[in-house]
PDB file of C-alpha atoms in Angstrom:
ATOM      1  CA  MET A 170      87.151 -59.076 -66.119  1.00 43.00           C
ATOM      2  CA  THR A 171      89.352 -58.724 -63.241  1.00 47.00           C
ATOM      3  CA  ALA A 172      90.126 -57.659 -59.806  1.00 45.00           C
ATOM      4  CA  ALA A 173      92.277 -56.537 -57.700  1.00 43.00           C
ATOM      5  CA  GLY A 174      92.728 -54.105 -54.539  1.00 47.00           C
ATOM      6  CA  GLY A 175      95.339 -51.794 -53.514  1.00 53.00           C
ATOM      7  CA  ALA A 176      96.084 -48.214 -52.489  1.00 62.00           C
ATOM      8  CA  GLY A 177      98.813 -47.308 -56.326  1.00 81.00           C
ATOM      9  CA  TRP A 178      95.062 -45.680 -57.980  1.00 90.00           C
ATOM     10  CA  LEU A 179      94.613 -43.160 -56.048  1.00 88.00           C
ATOM     11  CA  GLY A 180      97.812 -41.608 -57.764  1.00 86.00           C
ATOM     12  CA  VAL A 181      96.037 -41.388 -60.840  1.00 88.00           C
ATOM     13  CA  PHE A 182      94.013 -38.948 -59.754  1.00 91.00           C
ATOM     14  CA  PRO A 183      95.848 -36.636 -57.887  1.00 88.00           C
ATOM     15  CA  ALA A 184      92.962 -34.106 -56.150  1.00 88.00           C
ATOM     16  CA  LEU A 185      92.351 -37.374 -53.908  1.00 90.00           C
ATOM     17  CA  GLY A 186      95.530 -36.244 -52.157  1.00 88.00           C
ATOM     18  CA  VAL A 187      94.058 -33.447 -49.718  1.00 92.00           C
ATOM     19  CA  LEU A 188      92.040 -36.984 -48.200  1.00 92.00           C
ATOM     20  CA  ALA A 189      92.198 -37.841 -45.040  1.00 93.00           C
ATOM     21  CA  PRO A 190      94.899 -40.836 -44.155  1.00 92.00           C
ATOM     22  CA  ARG A 191      91.963 -42.629 -42.581  1.00 94.00           C
ATOM     23  CA  VAL A 192      89.662 -42.138 -46.173  1.00 94.00           C
ATOM     24  CA  ARG A 193      92.771 -42.860 -48.947  1.00 92.00           C
ATOM     25  CA  GLU A 194      92.932 -46.272 -46.228  1.00 92.00           C
ATOM     26  CA  ARG A 195      89.372 -46.930 -46.775  1.00 94.00           C
ATOM     27  CA  LEU A 196      89.292 -46.244 -49.634  1.00 94.00           C
ATOM     28  CA  ALA A 197      92.434 -48.635 -50.997  1.00 90.00           C
ATOM     29  CA  ARG A 198      90.455 -51.489 -48.531  1.00 92.00           C
ATOM     30  CA  GLU A 199      86.544 -51.442 -50.171  1.00 94.00           C
ATOM     31  CA  ALA A 200      87.841 -49.812 -53.534  1.00 95.00           C
ATOM     32  CA  ARG A 201      88.204 -52.748 -56.790  1.00 93.00           C
ATOM     33  CA  VAL A 202      90.193 -52.153 -59.365  1.00 93.00           C
ATOM     34  CA  LEU A 203      88.824 -54.070 -62.908  1.00 94.00           C
ATOM     35  CA  ALA A 204      90.070 -54.603 -65.951  1.00 96.00           C
ATOM     36  CA  LEU A 205      88.002 -54.964 -69.112  1.00 96.00           C
ATOM     37  CA  PRO A 206      88.772 -55.969 -72.338  1.00 97.00           C
ATOM     38  CA  ALA A 207      87.289 -53.001 -75.372  1.00 96.00           C
ATOM     39  CA  GLY A 208      84.225 -53.504 -76.617  1.00 95.00           C
ATOM     40  CA  THR A 209      83.024 -54.396 -73.067  1.00 96.00           C
ATOM     41  CA  ARG A 210      79.572 -52.924 -72.243  1.00 96.00           C
ATOM     42  CA  ILE A 211      79.419 -51.581 -68.751  1.00 96.00           C
ATOM     43  CA  PHE A 212      76.572 -50.381 -68.057  1.00 96.00           C
ATOM     44  CA  GLY A 213      72.976 -50.156 -69.845  1.00 95.00           C
ATOM     45  CA  PRO A 214      69.591 -48.566 -70.269  1.00 94.00           C
ATOM     46  CA  GLY A 215      67.633 -49.934 -67.339  1.00 94.00           C
ATOM     47  CA  GLN A 216      70.560 -51.343 -64.897  1.00 96.00           C
ATOM     48  CA  THR A 217      70.989 -50.312 -61.542  1.00 95.00           C
ATOM     49  CA  PRO A 218      74.369 -48.777 -60.582  1.00 95.00           C
ATOM     50  CA  GLY A 219      76.447 -50.643 -57.596  1.00 95.00           C
ATOM     51  CA  ASN A 220      79.421 -48.166 -57.841  1.00 96.00           C
ATOM     52  CA  TYR A 221      81.154 -44.809 -58.245  1.00 96.00           C
ATOM     53  CA  LEU A 222      82.936 -45.749 -60.804  1.00 94.00           C
ATOM     54  CA  LEU A 223      86.852 -44.312 -61.592  1.00 95.00           C
ATOM     55  CA  LEU A 224      88.859 -44.531 -65.185  1.00 95.00           C
ATOM     56  CA  THR A 225      92.855 -45.045 -64.353  1.00 95.00           C
ATOM     57  CA  ALA A 226      93.253 -46.700 -68.612  1.00 95.00           C
ATOM     58  CA  GLY A 227      91.767 -46.604 -71.472  1.00 96.00           C
ATOM     59  CA  THR A 228      88.848 -44.971 -72.766  1.00 95.00           C
ATOM     60  CA  VAL A 229      85.419 -45.867 -72.410  1.00 96.00           C
ATOM     61  CA  MET A 230      82.141 -44.434 -74.485  1.00 93.00           C
ATOM     62  CA  VAL A 231      78.496 -43.565 -73.072  1.00 94.00           C
ATOM     63  CA  ARG A 232      76.007 -43.101 -75.850  1.00 91.00           C
ATOM     64  CA  GLN A 233      72.550 -43.466 -75.478  1.00 89.00           C
ATOM     65  CA  VAL A 234      70.488 -45.095 -78.930  1.00 83.00           C
ATOM     66  CA  SER A 235      66.607 -43.965 -79.551  1.00 77.00           C
ATOM     67  CA  GLU A 236      64.080 -46.760 -80.138  1.00 77.00           C
ATOM     68  CA  GLY A 237      64.328 -46.129 -83.689  1.00 74.00           C
ATOM     69  CA  GLY A 238      68.251 -47.176 -83.836  1.00 74.00           C
ATOM     70  CA  ARG A 239      69.495 -43.251 -83.861  1.00 79.00           C
ATOM     71  CA  GLU A 240      72.338 -43.251 -81.521  1.00 83.00           C
ATOM     72  CA  ILE A 241      74.486 -39.860 -80.344  1.00 86.00           C
ATOM     73  CA  VAL A 242      77.700 -39.864 -78.315  1.00 88.00           C
ATOM     74  CA  LEU A 243      77.185 -38.137 -74.646  1.00 88.00           C
ATOM     75  CA  TYR A 244      80.705 -37.922 -73.924  1.00 89.00           C
ATOM     76  CA  ARG A 245      83.515 -39.831 -73.115  1.00 90.00           C
ATOM     77  CA  VAL A 246      86.028 -40.985 -70.299  1.00 93.00           C
ATOM     78  CA  ALA A 247      89.194 -40.881 -69.934  1.00 93.00           C
ATOM     79  CA  ALA A 248      92.054 -41.707 -67.645  1.00 93.00           C
ATOM     80  CA  GLY A 249      91.880 -39.330 -64.738  1.00 92.00           C
ATOM     81  CA  GLU A 250      88.188 -39.033 -65.142  1.00 92.00           C
ATOM     82  CA  SER A 251      85.350 -40.289 -63.074  1.00 93.00           C
ATOM     83  CA  CYS A 252      81.372 -41.224 -65.319  1.00 92.00           C
ATOM     84  CA  THR A 253      79.079 -38.644 -64.882  1.00 90.00           C
ATOM     85  CA  MET A 254      75.962 -41.010 -65.696  1.00 91.00           C
ATOM     86  CA  THR A 255      77.069 -43.324 -62.654  1.00 94.00           C
ATOM     87  CA  THR A 256      77.050 -40.119 -60.825  1.00 94.00           C
ATOM     88  CA  ALA A 257      73.597 -38.623 -61.646  1.00 93.00           C
ATOM     89  CA  CYS A 258      72.333 -41.893 -60.784  1.00 95.00           C
ATOM     90  CA  LEU A 259      73.860 -42.566 -57.442  1.00 95.00           C
ATOM     91  CA  PHE A 260      72.712 -39.137 -56.543  1.00 94.00           C
ATOM     92  CA  ALA A 261      69.219 -40.263 -57.228  1.00 93.00           C
ATOM     93  CA  HIS A 262      68.550 -43.708 -57.083  1.00 93.00           C
ATOM     94  CA  GLU A 263      67.738 -43.780 -61.038  1.00 94.00           C
ATOM     95  CA  THR A 264      68.811 -46.897 -63.474  1.00 95.00           C
ATOM     96  CA  TYR A 265      70.827 -45.420 -66.553  1.00 95.00           C
ATOM     97  CA  GLN A 266      69.012 -44.257 -69.684  1.00 92.00           C
ATOM     98  CA  ALA A 267      72.427 -44.849 -71.724  1.00 93.00           C
ATOM     99  CA  GLU A 268      75.453 -47.489 -72.067  1.00 95.00           C
ATOM    100  CA  GLY A 269      78.845 -47.161 -71.938  1.00 96.00           C
ATOM    101  CA  ILE A 270      81.056 -48.876 -73.869  1.00 96.00           C
ATOM    102  CA  ALA A 271      85.142 -49.886 -73.287  1.00 96.00           C
ATOM    103  CA  GLU A 272      86.158 -48.120 -76.574  1.00 94.00           C
ATOM    104  CA  THR A 273      89.518 -49.370 -75.473  1.00 96.00           C
ATOM    105  CA  ALA A 274      90.981 -52.455 -72.879  1.00 97.00           C
ATOM    106  CA  VAL A 275      90.286 -50.297 -69.483  1.00 96.00           C
ATOM    107  CA  GLU A 276      91.261 -50.373 -66.480  1.00 95.00           C
ATOM    108  CA  ALA A 277      88.565 -48.447 -63.732  1.00 95.00           C
ATOM    109  CA  VAL A 278      87.859 -48.351 -60.373  1.00 95.00           C
ATOM    110  CA  ALA A 279      84.822 -49.533 -58.526  1.00 96.00           C
ATOM    111  CA  ILE A 280      83.982 -47.677 -55.201  1.00 96.00           C
ATOM    112  CA  PRO A 281      80.577 -49.536 -54.197  1.00 97.00           C
ATOM    113  CA  ARG A 282      77.651 -47.881 -53.530  1.00 96.00           C
ATOM    114  CA  ALA A 283      77.408 -47.976 -49.780  1.00 96.00           C
ATOM    115  CA  THR A 284      80.946 -46.695 -49.216  1.00 97.00           C
ATOM    116  CA  PHE A 285      80.407 -43.679 -52.004  1.00 97.00           C
ATOM    117  CA  ASP A 286      76.810 -42.319 -50.258  1.00 96.00           C
ATOM    118  CA  ASP A 287      78.674 -42.772 -46.507  1.00 96.00           C
ATOM    119  CA  LEU A 288      81.824 -40.751 -47.553  1.00 96.00           C
ATOM    120  CA  ILE A 289      79.365 -38.570 -49.313  1.00 96.00           C
ATOM    121  CA  GLY A 290      78.457 -37.210 -46.038  1.00 95.00           C
ATOM    122  CA  ARG A 291      81.423 -37.468 -43.717  1.00 94.00           C
ATOM    123  CA  SER A 292      84.478 -36.326 -45.872  1.00 96.00           C
ATOM    124  CA  ALA A 293      83.839 -33.001 -47.179  1.00 96.00           C
ATOM    125  CA  GLU A 294      86.725 -33.057 -49.684  1.00 95.00           C
ATOM    126  CA  PHE A 295      85.564 -36.131 -50.988  1.00 96.00           C
ATOM    127  CA  ARG A 296      82.341 -34.307 -51.533  1.00 96.00           C
ATOM    128  CA  ASN A 297      84.155 -31.766 -53.380  1.00 95.00           C
ATOM    129  CA  PHE A 298      86.187 -34.108 -55.457  1.00 94.00           C
ATOM    130  CA  VAL A 299      82.792 -35.647 -56.687  1.00 95.00           C
ATOM    131  CA  PHE A 300      80.828 -32.513 -57.504  1.00 93.00           C
ATOM    132  CA  ALA A 301      83.555 -30.869 -58.997  1.00 91.00           C
ATOM    133  CA  ALA A 302      83.750 -33.808 -61.681  1.00 88.00           C
ATOM    134  CA  PHE A 303      80.348 -34.137 -62.074  1.00 90.00           C
ATOM    135  CA  GLY A 304      80.089 -30.011 -62.450  1.00 86.00           C
ATOM    136  CA  GLY A 305      82.857 -30.015 -65.109  1.00 79.00           C
ATOM    137  CA  ARG A 306      81.041 -32.668 -66.779  1.00 79.00           C
ATOM    138  CA  ILE A 307      77.135 -31.186 -66.664  1.00 83.00           C
ATOM    139  CA  THR A 308      79.064 -28.192 -68.059  1.00 81.00           C
ATOM    140  CA  HIS A 309      80.442 -29.958 -71.848  1.00 77.00           C
ATOM    141  CA  LEU A 310      76.317 -31.980 -72.321  1.00 78.00           C
ATOM    142  CA  PHE A 311      74.965 -28.413 -71.689  1.00 81.00           C
ATOM    143  CA  LYS A 312      77.560 -27.353 -74.525  1.00 79.00           C
ATOM    144  CA  MET A 313      76.647 -30.431 -77.087  1.00 77.00           C
ATOM    145  CA  ILE A 314      73.038 -29.899 -76.528  1.00 79.00           C
ATOM    146  CA  GLU A 315      73.829 -25.827 -77.659  1.00 77.00           C
ATOM    147  CA  GLU A 316      76.030 -27.648 -80.977  1.00 76.00           C
ATOM    148  CA  VAL A 317      73.832 -30.226 -81.757  1.00 76.00           C
ATOM    149  CA  ALA A 318      70.258 -27.534 -81.746  1.00 74.00           C
ATOM    150  CA  PHE A 319      71.650 -25.000 -82.851  1.00 79.00           C
ATOM    151  CA  GLN A 320      75.651 -25.512 -84.643  1.00 81.00           C
ATOM    152  CA  ARG A 321      75.076 -26.119 -88.462  1.00 90.00           C
ATOM    153  CA  VAL A 322      75.793 -29.562 -89.428  1.00 90.00           C
ATOM    154  CA  ASP A 323      78.425 -28.766 -91.893  1.00 93.00           C
ATOM    155  CA  ILE A 324      80.652 -26.433 -89.121  1.00 92.00           C
ATOM    156  CA  ARG A 325      80.024 -29.647 -86.765  1.00 89.00           C
ATOM    157  CA  LEU A 326      81.327 -31.726 -89.608  1.00 93.00           C
ATOM    158  CA  ALA A 327      84.681 -29.755 -90.239  1.00 94.00           C
ATOM    159  CA  GLN A 328      85.317 -29.541 -86.694  1.00 91.00           C
ATOM    160  CA  LYS A 329      84.546 -33.604 -85.815  1.00 91.00           C
ATOM    161  CA  LEU A 330      87.294 -34.733 -89.466  1.00 94.00           C
ATOM    162  CA  LEU A 331      89.742 -31.796 -87.697  1.00 95.00           C
ATOM    163  CA  ASP A 332      89.665 -33.326 -84.415  1.00 92.00           C
ATOM    164  CA  ARG A 333      89.773 -36.562 -85.286  1.00 91.00           C
ATOM    165  CA  ALA A 334      92.646 -36.728 -88.623  1.00 93.00           C
ATOM    166  CA  ALA A 335      95.617 -38.774 -88.018  1.00 93.00           C
ATOM    167  CA  ALA A 336      98.941 -36.476 -89.153  1.00 92.00           C
ATOM    168  CA  ASP A 337      98.630 -37.438 -92.679  1.00 93.00           C
ATOM    169  CA  GLY A 338      94.253 -36.982 -93.131  1.00 92.00           C
ATOM    170  CA  GLN A 339      92.741 -40.332 -92.183  1.00 93.00           C
ATOM    171  CA  VAL A 340      90.398 -40.378 -90.287  1.00 93.00           C
ATOM    172  CA  ALA A 341      88.978 -43.537 -89.213  1.00 91.00           C
ATOM    173  CA  MET A 342      85.635 -43.097 -88.901  1.00 90.00           C
ATOM    174  CA  THR A 343      82.771 -44.250 -90.806  1.00 90.00           C
ATOM    175  CA  HIS A 344      80.087 -42.237 -92.048  1.00 92.00           C
ATOM    176  CA  GLN A 345      77.136 -44.183 -89.105  1.00 89.00           C
ATOM    177  CA  GLN A 346      79.977 -43.484 -86.911  1.00 89.00           C
ATOM    178  CA  ILE A 347      80.204 -39.629 -87.536  1.00 92.00           C
ATOM    179  CA  ALA A 348      76.000 -39.556 -87.218  1.00 89.00           C
ATOM    180  CA  ALA A 349      76.308 -41.205 -84.031  1.00 86.00           C
ATOM    181  CA  GLU A 350      79.141 -38.341 -82.679  1.00 87.00           C
ATOM    182  CA  LEU A 351      77.440 -35.150 -84.788  1.00 89.00           C
ATOM    183  CA  GLY A 352      73.622 -36.886 -82.999  1.00 82.00           C
ATOM    184  CA  THR A 353      72.605 -37.462 -86.759  1.00 86.00           C
ATOM    185  CA  ALA A 354      71.251 -39.231 -89.413  1.00 85.00           C
ATOM    186  CA  ARG A 355      74.229 -41.201 -91.519  1.00 87.00           C
ATOM    187  CA  GLU A 356      72.622 -39.512 -94.767  1.00 90.00           C
ATOM    188  CA  VAL A 357      73.192 -36.283 -93.581  1.00 91.00           C
ATOM    189  CA  VAL A 358      76.740 -36.877 -92.951  1.00 91.00           C
ATOM    190  CA  SER A 359      77.351 -38.385 -96.638  1.00 91.00           C
ATOM    191  CA  ARG A 360      75.166 -36.305 -98.325  1.00 92.00           C
ATOM    192  CA  GLN A 361      77.848 -32.838 -96.031  1.00 93.00           C
ATOM    193  CA  LEU A 362      80.476 -35.461 -97.193  1.00 93.00           C
ATOM    194  CA  HIS A 363      79.929 -35.294-101.218  1.00 92.00           C
ATOM    195  CA  GLU A 364      80.114 -31.277-100.430  1.00 93.00           C
ATOM    196  CA  PHE A 365      83.266 -31.496 -98.844  1.00 95.00           C
ATOM    197  CA  GLN A 366      84.289 -33.563-101.500  1.00 93.00           C
ATOM    198  CA  ARG A 367      83.416 -32.042-104.092  1.00 92.00           C
ATOM    199  CA  ARG A 368      84.588 -28.539-102.967  1.00 94.00           C
ATOM    200  CA  GLY A 369      88.410 -30.554-102.445  1.00 94.00           C
ATOM    201  CA  TRP A 370      88.908 -30.886 -98.919  1.00 96.00           C
ATOM    202  CA  ILE A 371      88.195 -34.342 -98.408  1.00 93.00           C
ATOM    203  CA  THR A 372      88.803 -38.077-100.864  1.00 93.00           C
ATOM    204  CA  ALA A 373      86.337 -40.444 -99.608  1.00 88.00           C
ATOM    205  CA  GLY A 374      85.513 -43.700-101.274  1.00 80.00           C
ATOM    206  CA  ARG A 375      84.080 -47.301 -99.929  1.00 78.00           C
ATOM    207  CA  GLY A 376      86.794 -47.284 -96.169  1.00 77.00           C
ATOM    208  CA  HIS A 377      87.855 -44.869 -96.889  1.00 84.00           C
ATOM    209  CA  LEU A 378      88.193 -41.037 -95.808  1.00 93.00           C
ATOM    210  CA  ALA A 379      91.079 -38.694 -95.461  1.00 94.00           C
ATOM    211  CA  ILE A 380      91.474 -34.306 -95.302  1.00 95.00           C
ATOM    212  CA  VAL A 381      93.757 -33.306 -98.264  1.00 93.00           C
ATOM    213  CA  ASP A 382      92.701 -29.791 -97.860  1.00 94.00           C
ATOM    214  CA  ARG A 383      93.096 -28.699 -94.287  1.00 93.00           C
ATOM    215  CA  ALA A 384      92.754 -24.934 -94.306  1.00 94.00           C
ATOM    216  CA  GLY A 385      89.532 -25.461 -96.308  1.00 93.00           C
ATOM    217  CA  LEU A 386      87.806 -27.066 -93.553  1.00 93.00           C
ATOM    218  CA  GLN A 387      89.392 -24.693 -90.997  1.00 92.00           C
ATOM    219  CA  LYS A 388      87.157 -22.025 -92.474  1.00 92.00           C
ATOM    220  CA  LEU A 389      84.530 -23.382 -92.484  1.00 92.00           C
ATOM    221  CA  ALA A 390      85.117 -25.105 -88.858  1.00 90.00           C
ATOM    222  CA  THR A 391      85.594 -21.389 -87.315  1.00 88.00           C
ATOM    223  CA  ALA A 392      82.766 -19.676 -89.537  1.00 79.00           C
ATOM    224  CA  HIS A 393      79.939 -18.287 -87.473  1.00 63.00           C
TER     225      HIS A 393
END
């Protein structure tokens, strides 16, 4: 992990352009720019966040794993976004209940907790930026909870395959990875994929999964 200072990262977040010059100067002075390799565990359950995190490059996956090993992907943080889990823990003075993993090499800005707390109280513009990002992600999480609780697994699986397929139809995901994305068991995913293959919508084998009938999957994905 490397760290550096500087104000260049501020340009990744246009909403911060309205900050007063003194606030921008403080952020440039006190924030650290971190470079992390793919696979880095950025935070985990029981840890206390010491910084407000903003991603400037790459992708971070935030997931929750049960004691039995079941996992669900809660959301991903992309460049130009903040980590909602970190924000919630900073607000509530709580420890993390999930873990964040760098899916790719990432660059992130770490604003120290003391700086974050002070600016939340002093700068209305900074506060609005934080709450706008937080509110948008919370809305996404509620939508995800609704889908897991009420939408059929086959419909969600069809949409996930369509979303993650490359231009040639290849889906570079294991059954376990798909299950984590959908918040269900691997066995459920395997059973549904077998049914999709029987219908001629996909081809699947060891280490291979590809869409061959997008129209068929799309019809299911839009079913009610």
